[in-house]
């Protein structure tokens, strides 16, 4: 059915995004995926850390913008609560399994291994459960397309989004 296909595609997309989030973000200003929020705060003790609440955040996520002297523009980090994000992944995989969708070998392994990992996190939670998932930087002023192309070469994608803003994307560099 159309609803079943839609749910399957949605669950697959969410699962893939969550599974690949460990490698999608690159290091920036010595901030790396997997670092704890407390690690980032200790690296930048004089920075201003301002939590944002965009509508798209999931309950297990936080978005923090970092500004201050010595930081040009704004560094935004998406954080995930380690135990809560793992619990959500398990819920989505279980839903896929109970809905009759075949699971990959990796997904079957995750359903067997992650409950023990989740229990270990619950019984011995880290002092800081918030870990960096993604890092983005916004320059202090707009960068022209001409400047960006001169610096990074021709983009892999050049399109206009739903708000009629031009978006360039260099996939190999992880730059949008």
PDB file of C-alpha atoms in Angstrom:
ATOM      1  CA  UNK A   1       0.000   0.000   0.000  1.00  0.00           C
ATOM      2  CA  UNK A   2       1.025   3.618  -0.425  1.00  0.00           C
ATOM      3  CA  UNK A   3       0.998   4.264   3.339  1.00  0.00           C
ATOM      4  CA  UNK A   4       3.174   1.215   4.018  1.00  0.00           C
ATOM      5  CA  UNK A   5       5.637   2.260   1.326  1.00  0.00           C
ATOM      6  CA  UNK A   6       5.749   5.791   2.677  1.00  0.00           C
ATOM      7  CA  UNK A   7       6.361   4.578   6.236  1.00  0.00           C
ATOM      8  CA  UNK A   8       9.056   2.193   5.011  1.00  0.00           C
ATOM      9  CA  UNK A   9      10.844   4.928   3.069  1.00  0.00           C
ATOM     10  CA  UNK A  10      10.564   7.353   5.989  1.00  0.00           C
ATOM     11  CA  UNK A  11      11.937   4.819   8.471  1.00  0.00           C
ATOM     12  CA  UNK A  12      14.744   3.858   6.126  1.00  0.00           C
ATOM     13  CA  UNK A  13      15.671   7.503   5.558  1.00  0.00           C
ATOM     14  CA  UNK A  14      15.649   8.267   9.281  1.00  0.00           C
ATOM     15  CA  UNK A  15      17.668   5.153  10.073  1.00  0.00           C
ATOM     16  CA  UNK A  16      20.240   5.908   7.390  1.00  0.00           C
ATOM     17  CA  UNK A  17      20.547   9.521   8.484  1.00  0.00           C
ATOM     18  CA  UNK A  18      21.042   8.510  12.090  1.00  0.00           C
ATOM     19  CA  UNK A  19      23.493   5.723  11.246  1.00  0.00           C
ATOM     20  CA  UNK A  20      25.549   7.939   8.945  1.00  0.00           C
ATOM     21  CA  UNK A  21      25.533  10.906  11.298  1.00  0.00           C
ATOM     22  CA  UNK A  22      28.658   9.546  12.939  1.00  0.00           C
ATOM     23  CA  UNK A  23      30.667  10.284   9.811  1.00  0.00           C
ATOM     24  CA  UNK A  24      28.844  13.116   8.088  1.00  0.00           C
ATOM     25  CA  UNK A  25      30.193  15.980  10.150  1.00  0.00           C
ATOM     26  CA  UNK A  26      33.786  17.045   9.794  1.00  0.00           C
ATOM     27  CA  UNK A  27      36.052  18.631  12.339  1.00  0.00           C
ATOM     28  CA  UNK A  28      35.850  22.410  12.580  1.00  0.00           C
ATOM     29  CA  UNK A  29      37.815  24.610  14.995  1.00  0.00           C
ATOM     30  CA  UNK A  30      38.911  21.404  16.779  1.00  0.00           C
ATOM     31  CA  UNK A  31      35.279  20.409  17.372  1.00  0.00           C
ATOM     32  CA  UNK A  32      34.535  16.890  16.151  1.00  0.00           C
ATOM     33  CA  UNK A  33      31.547  14.554  16.039  1.00  0.00           C
ATOM     34  CA  UNK A  34      31.441  12.524  19.223  1.00  0.00           C
ATOM     35  CA  UNK A  35      32.905  15.284  21.395  1.00  0.00           C
ATOM     36  CA  UNK A  36      30.795  16.091  24.427  1.00  0.00           C
ATOM     37  CA  UNK A  37      29.248  19.523  24.919  1.00  0.00           C
ATOM     38  CA  UNK A  38      31.398  19.909  28.034  1.00  0.00           C
ATOM     39  CA  UNK A  39      34.520  19.269  25.885  1.00  0.00           C
ATOM     40  CA  UNK A  40      33.501  22.040  23.491  1.00  0.00           C
ATOM     41  CA  UNK A  41      32.773  24.441  26.351  1.00  0.00           C
ATOM     42  CA  UNK A  42      36.185  23.734  27.881  1.00  0.00           C
ATOM     43  CA  UNK A  43      37.895  24.495  24.533  1.00  0.00           C
ATOM     44  CA  UNK A  44      36.092  27.841  24.302  1.00  0.00           C
ATOM     45  CA  UNK A  45      35.587  29.010  27.907  1.00  0.00           C
ATOM     46  CA  UNK A  46      34.945  32.643  26.910  1.00  0.00           C
ATOM     47  CA  UNK A  47      32.513  31.909  24.073  1.00  0.00           C
ATOM     48  CA  UNK A  48      28.787  32.494  24.241  1.00  0.00           C
ATOM     49  CA  UNK A  49      26.791  29.258  23.925  1.00  0.00           C
ATOM     50  CA  UNK A  50      23.205  30.013  22.971  1.00  0.00           C
ATOM     51  CA  UNK A  51      20.681  27.204  22.661  1.00  0.00           C
ATOM     52  CA  UNK A  52      18.209  27.486  19.788  1.00  0.00           C
ATOM     53  CA  UNK A  53      14.878  25.697  19.512  1.00  0.00           C
ATOM     54  CA  UNK A  54      14.072  25.262  15.800  1.00  0.00           C
ATOM     55  CA  UNK A  55      10.865  23.394  15.003  1.00  0.00           C
ATOM     56  CA  UNK A  56      12.714  20.522  13.296  1.00  0.00           C
ATOM     57  CA  UNK A  57      14.676  19.407  16.387  1.00  0.00           C
ATOM     58  CA  UNK A  58      13.816  15.961  17.703  1.00  0.00           C
ATOM     59  CA  UNK A  59      13.318  15.426  21.471  1.00  0.00           C
ATOM     60  CA  UNK A  60      16.761  13.785  21.717  1.00  0.00           C
ATOM     61  CA  UNK A  61      18.545  16.717  19.995  1.00  0.00           C
ATOM     62  CA  UNK A  62      19.818  20.198  20.888  1.00  0.00           C
ATOM     63  CA  UNK A  63      21.102  22.986  18.669  1.00  0.00           C
ATOM     64  CA  UNK A  64      23.706  25.322  20.155  1.00  0.00           C
ATOM     65  CA  UNK A  65      25.184  28.386  18.457  1.00  0.00           C
ATOM     66  CA  UNK A  66      28.683  29.436  19.495  1.00  0.00           C
ATOM     67  CA  UNK A  67      29.876  33.025  19.108  1.00  0.00           C
ATOM     68  CA  UNK A  68      32.499  35.240  20.659  1.00  0.00           C
ATOM     69  CA  UNK A  69      35.823  36.961  20.248  1.00  0.00           C
ATOM     70  CA  UNK A  70      38.066  35.004  17.901  1.00  0.00           C
ATOM     71  CA  UNK A  71      35.167  33.173  16.256  1.00  0.00           C
ATOM     72  CA  UNK A  72      34.254  34.698  12.906  1.00  0.00           C
ATOM     73  CA  UNK A  73      30.554  34.242  12.290  1.00  0.00           C
ATOM     74  CA  UNK A  74      28.566  31.566  14.082  1.00  0.00           C
ATOM     75  CA  UNK A  75      29.446  27.934  14.709  1.00  0.00           C
ATOM     76  CA  UNK A  76      26.290  25.840  15.139  1.00  0.00           C
ATOM     77  CA  UNK A  77      26.505  22.358  16.587  1.00  0.00           C
ATOM     78  CA  UNK A  78      23.735  19.808  16.657  1.00  0.00           C
ATOM     79  CA  UNK A  79      23.976  17.592  19.707  1.00  0.00           C
ATOM     80  CA  UNK A  80      22.270  14.300  20.401  1.00  0.00           C
ATOM     81  CA  UNK A  81      21.528  12.695  23.733  1.00  0.00           C
ATOM     82  CA  UNK A  82      23.409   9.431  23.508  1.00  0.00           C
ATOM     83  CA  UNK A  83      20.907   7.146  25.265  1.00  0.00           C
ATOM     84  CA  UNK A  84      17.760   8.814  23.917  1.00  0.00           C
ATOM     85  CA  UNK A  85      18.988   8.777  20.301  1.00  0.00           C
ATOM     86  CA  UNK A  86      19.934   5.094  20.615  1.00  0.00           C
ATOM     87  CA  UNK A  87      16.508   4.353  22.102  1.00  0.00           C
ATOM     88  CA  UNK A  88      14.863   6.092  19.121  1.00  0.00           C
ATOM     89  CA  UNK A  89      16.951   4.096  16.640  1.00  0.00           C
ATOM     90  CA  UNK A  90      15.925   0.873  18.376  1.00  0.00           C
ATOM     91  CA  UNK A  91      12.284   1.939  18.295  1.00  0.00           C
ATOM     92  CA  UNK A  92      12.447   2.633  14.555  1.00  0.00           C
ATOM     93  CA  UNK A  93      14.190  -0.674  13.800  1.00  0.00           C
ATOM     94  CA  UNK A  94      11.673  -2.597  15.926  1.00  0.00           C
ATOM     95  CA  UNK A  95       8.827  -0.851  14.126  1.00  0.00           C
ATOM     96  CA  UNK A  96      10.303  -1.856  10.776  1.00  0.00           C
ATOM     97  CA  UNK A  97      10.671  -5.445  11.937  1.00  0.00           C
ATOM     98  CA  UNK A  98       7.142  -5.707  13.362  1.00  0.00           C
ATOM     99  CA  UNK A  99       5.742  -4.088  10.200  1.00  0.00           C
ATOM    100  CA  UNK A 100       7.084  -7.022   8.220  1.00  0.00           C
ATOM    101  CA  UNK A 101       9.869  -5.211   6.403  1.00  0.00           C
ATOM    102  CA  UNK A 102      13.046  -7.232   5.932  1.00  0.00           C
ATOM    103  CA  UNK A 103      16.017  -5.987   7.907  1.00  0.00           C
ATOM    104  CA  UNK A 104      19.564  -5.871   6.610  1.00  0.00           C
ATOM    105  CA  UNK A 105      22.260  -7.827   8.382  1.00  0.00           C
ATOM    106  CA  UNK A 106      23.500  -4.623  10.036  1.00  0.00           C
ATOM    107  CA  UNK A 107      19.999  -3.800  11.258  1.00  0.00           C
ATOM    108  CA  UNK A 108      19.542  -7.315  12.650  1.00  0.00           C
ATOM    109  CA  UNK A 109      22.869  -7.008  14.439  1.00  0.00           C
ATOM    110  CA  UNK A 110      21.839  -3.600  15.833  1.00  0.00           C
ATOM    111  CA  UNK A 111      18.588  -5.032  17.206  1.00  0.00           C
ATOM    112  CA  UNK A 112      20.602  -7.689  19.047  1.00  0.00           C
ATOM    113  CA  UNK A 113      23.519  -5.534  20.268  1.00  0.00           C
ATOM    114  CA  UNK A 114      22.052  -2.100  20.971  1.00  0.00           C
ATOM    115  CA  UNK A 115      19.694  -3.053  23.831  1.00  0.00           C
ATOM    116  CA  UNK A 116      22.720  -4.074  25.918  1.00  0.00           C
ATOM    117  CA  UNK A 117      24.492  -0.852  24.962  1.00  0.00           C
ATOM    118  CA  UNK A 118      21.391   1.144  25.910  1.00  0.00           C
ATOM    119  CA  UNK A 119      21.155  -0.657  29.253  1.00  0.00           C
ATOM    120  CA  UNK A 120      24.827   0.075  29.921  1.00  0.00           C
ATOM    121  CA  UNK A 121      24.219   3.767  29.197  1.00  0.00           C
ATOM    122  CA  UNK A 122      21.228   3.795  31.540  1.00  0.00           C
ATOM    123  CA  UNK A 123      23.011   1.992  34.369  1.00  0.00           C
ATOM    124  CA  UNK A 124      26.208   4.043  34.036  1.00  0.00           C
ATOM    125  CA  UNK A 125      25.284   7.315  32.280  1.00  0.00           C
ATOM    126  CA  UNK A 126      28.087   9.592  31.129  1.00  0.00           C
ATOM    127  CA  UNK A 127      28.573  12.834  33.081  1.00  0.00           C
ATOM    128  CA  UNK A 128      27.659  14.723  29.908  1.00  0.00           C
ATOM    129  CA  UNK A 129      25.209  12.770  27.717  1.00  0.00           C
ATOM    130  CA  UNK A 130      25.189  15.365  24.909  1.00  0.00           C
ATOM    131  CA  UNK A 131      27.554  14.572  22.043  1.00  0.00           C
ATOM    132  CA  UNK A 132      28.287  16.565  18.891  1.00  0.00           C
ATOM    133  CA  UNK A 133      26.441  15.125  15.915  1.00  0.00           C
ATOM    134  CA  UNK A 134      26.919  17.818  13.278  1.00  0.00           C
ATOM    135  CA  UNK A 135      28.876  21.067  12.882  1.00  0.00           C
ATOM    136  CA  UNK A 136      28.010  24.036  10.673  1.00  0.00           C
ATOM    137  CA  UNK A 137      29.616  27.436  10.245  1.00  0.00           C
ATOM    138  CA  UNK A 138      27.926  30.611   9.034  1.00  0.00           C
ATOM    139  CA  UNK A 139      30.289  33.379   7.962  1.00  0.00           C
ATOM    140  CA  UNK A 140      29.886  36.859   9.454  1.00  0.00           C
ATOM    141  CA  UNK A 141      28.950  38.223   6.026  1.00  0.00           C
ATOM    142  CA  UNK A 142      27.559  36.652   2.845  1.00  0.00           C
ATOM    143  CA  UNK A 143      30.061  35.074   0.484  1.00  0.00           C
ATOM    144  CA  UNK A 144      29.366  35.720  -3.185  1.00  0.00           C
ATOM    145  CA  UNK A 145      28.920  32.806  -5.571  1.00  0.00           C
ATOM    146  CA  UNK A 146      31.874  34.088  -7.559  1.00  0.00           C
ATOM    147  CA  UNK A 147      34.120  33.985  -4.468  1.00  0.00           C
ATOM    148  CA  UNK A 148      32.933  30.498  -3.511  1.00  0.00           C
ATOM    149  CA  UNK A 149      33.496  29.103  -7.013  1.00  0.00           C
ATOM    150  CA  UNK A 150      36.937  30.743  -7.180  1.00  0.00           C
ATOM    151  CA  UNK A 151      37.905  29.118  -3.885  1.00  0.00           C
ATOM    152  CA  UNK A 152      36.259  25.671  -4.164  1.00  0.00           C
ATOM    153  CA  UNK A 153      35.781  25.156  -7.913  1.00  0.00           C
ATOM    154  CA  UNK A 154      32.530  24.355  -9.656  1.00  0.00           C
ATOM    155  CA  UNK A 155      29.856  23.018  -7.265  1.00  0.00           C
ATOM    156  CA  UNK A 156      28.382  19.530  -7.579  1.00  0.00           C
ATOM    157  CA  UNK A 157      24.886  20.997  -7.209  1.00  0.00           C
ATOM    158  CA  UNK A 158      23.528  24.440  -8.002  1.00  0.00           C
ATOM    159  CA  UNK A 159      19.828  24.797  -7.271  1.00  0.00           C
ATOM    160  CA  UNK A 160      17.185  27.145  -5.908  1.00  0.00           C
ATOM    161  CA  UNK A 161      15.338  26.021  -2.759  1.00  0.00           C
ATOM    162  CA  UNK A 162      11.643  26.372  -1.903  1.00  0.00           C
ATOM    163  CA  UNK A 163      12.260  29.888  -0.526  1.00  0.00           C
ATOM    164  CA  UNK A 164      13.931  30.902  -3.811  1.00  0.00           C
ATOM    165  CA  UNK A 165      17.413  30.978  -2.289  1.00  0.00           C
ATOM    166  CA  UNK A 166      20.291  29.759  -4.390  1.00  0.00           C
ATOM    167  CA  UNK A 167      22.076  26.759  -2.845  1.00  0.00           C
ATOM    168  CA  UNK A 168      25.442  25.493  -3.999  1.00  0.00           C
ATOM    169  CA  UNK A 169      26.796  22.185  -2.742  1.00  0.00           C
ATOM    170  CA  UNK A 170      30.318  20.772  -2.918  1.00  0.00           C
ATOM    171  CA  UNK A 171      29.752  17.151  -1.837  1.00  0.00           C
ATOM    172  CA  UNK A 172      33.409  16.126  -1.484  1.00  0.00           C
ATOM    173  CA  UNK A 173      34.137  19.118   0.746  1.00  0.00           C
ATOM    174  CA  UNK A 174      30.912  18.928   2.745  1.00  0.00           C
ATOM    175  CA  UNK A 175      30.160  22.571   1.951  1.00  0.00           C
ATOM    176  CA  UNK A 176      26.733  24.028   1.206  1.00  0.00           C
TER     177      UNK A 176
END
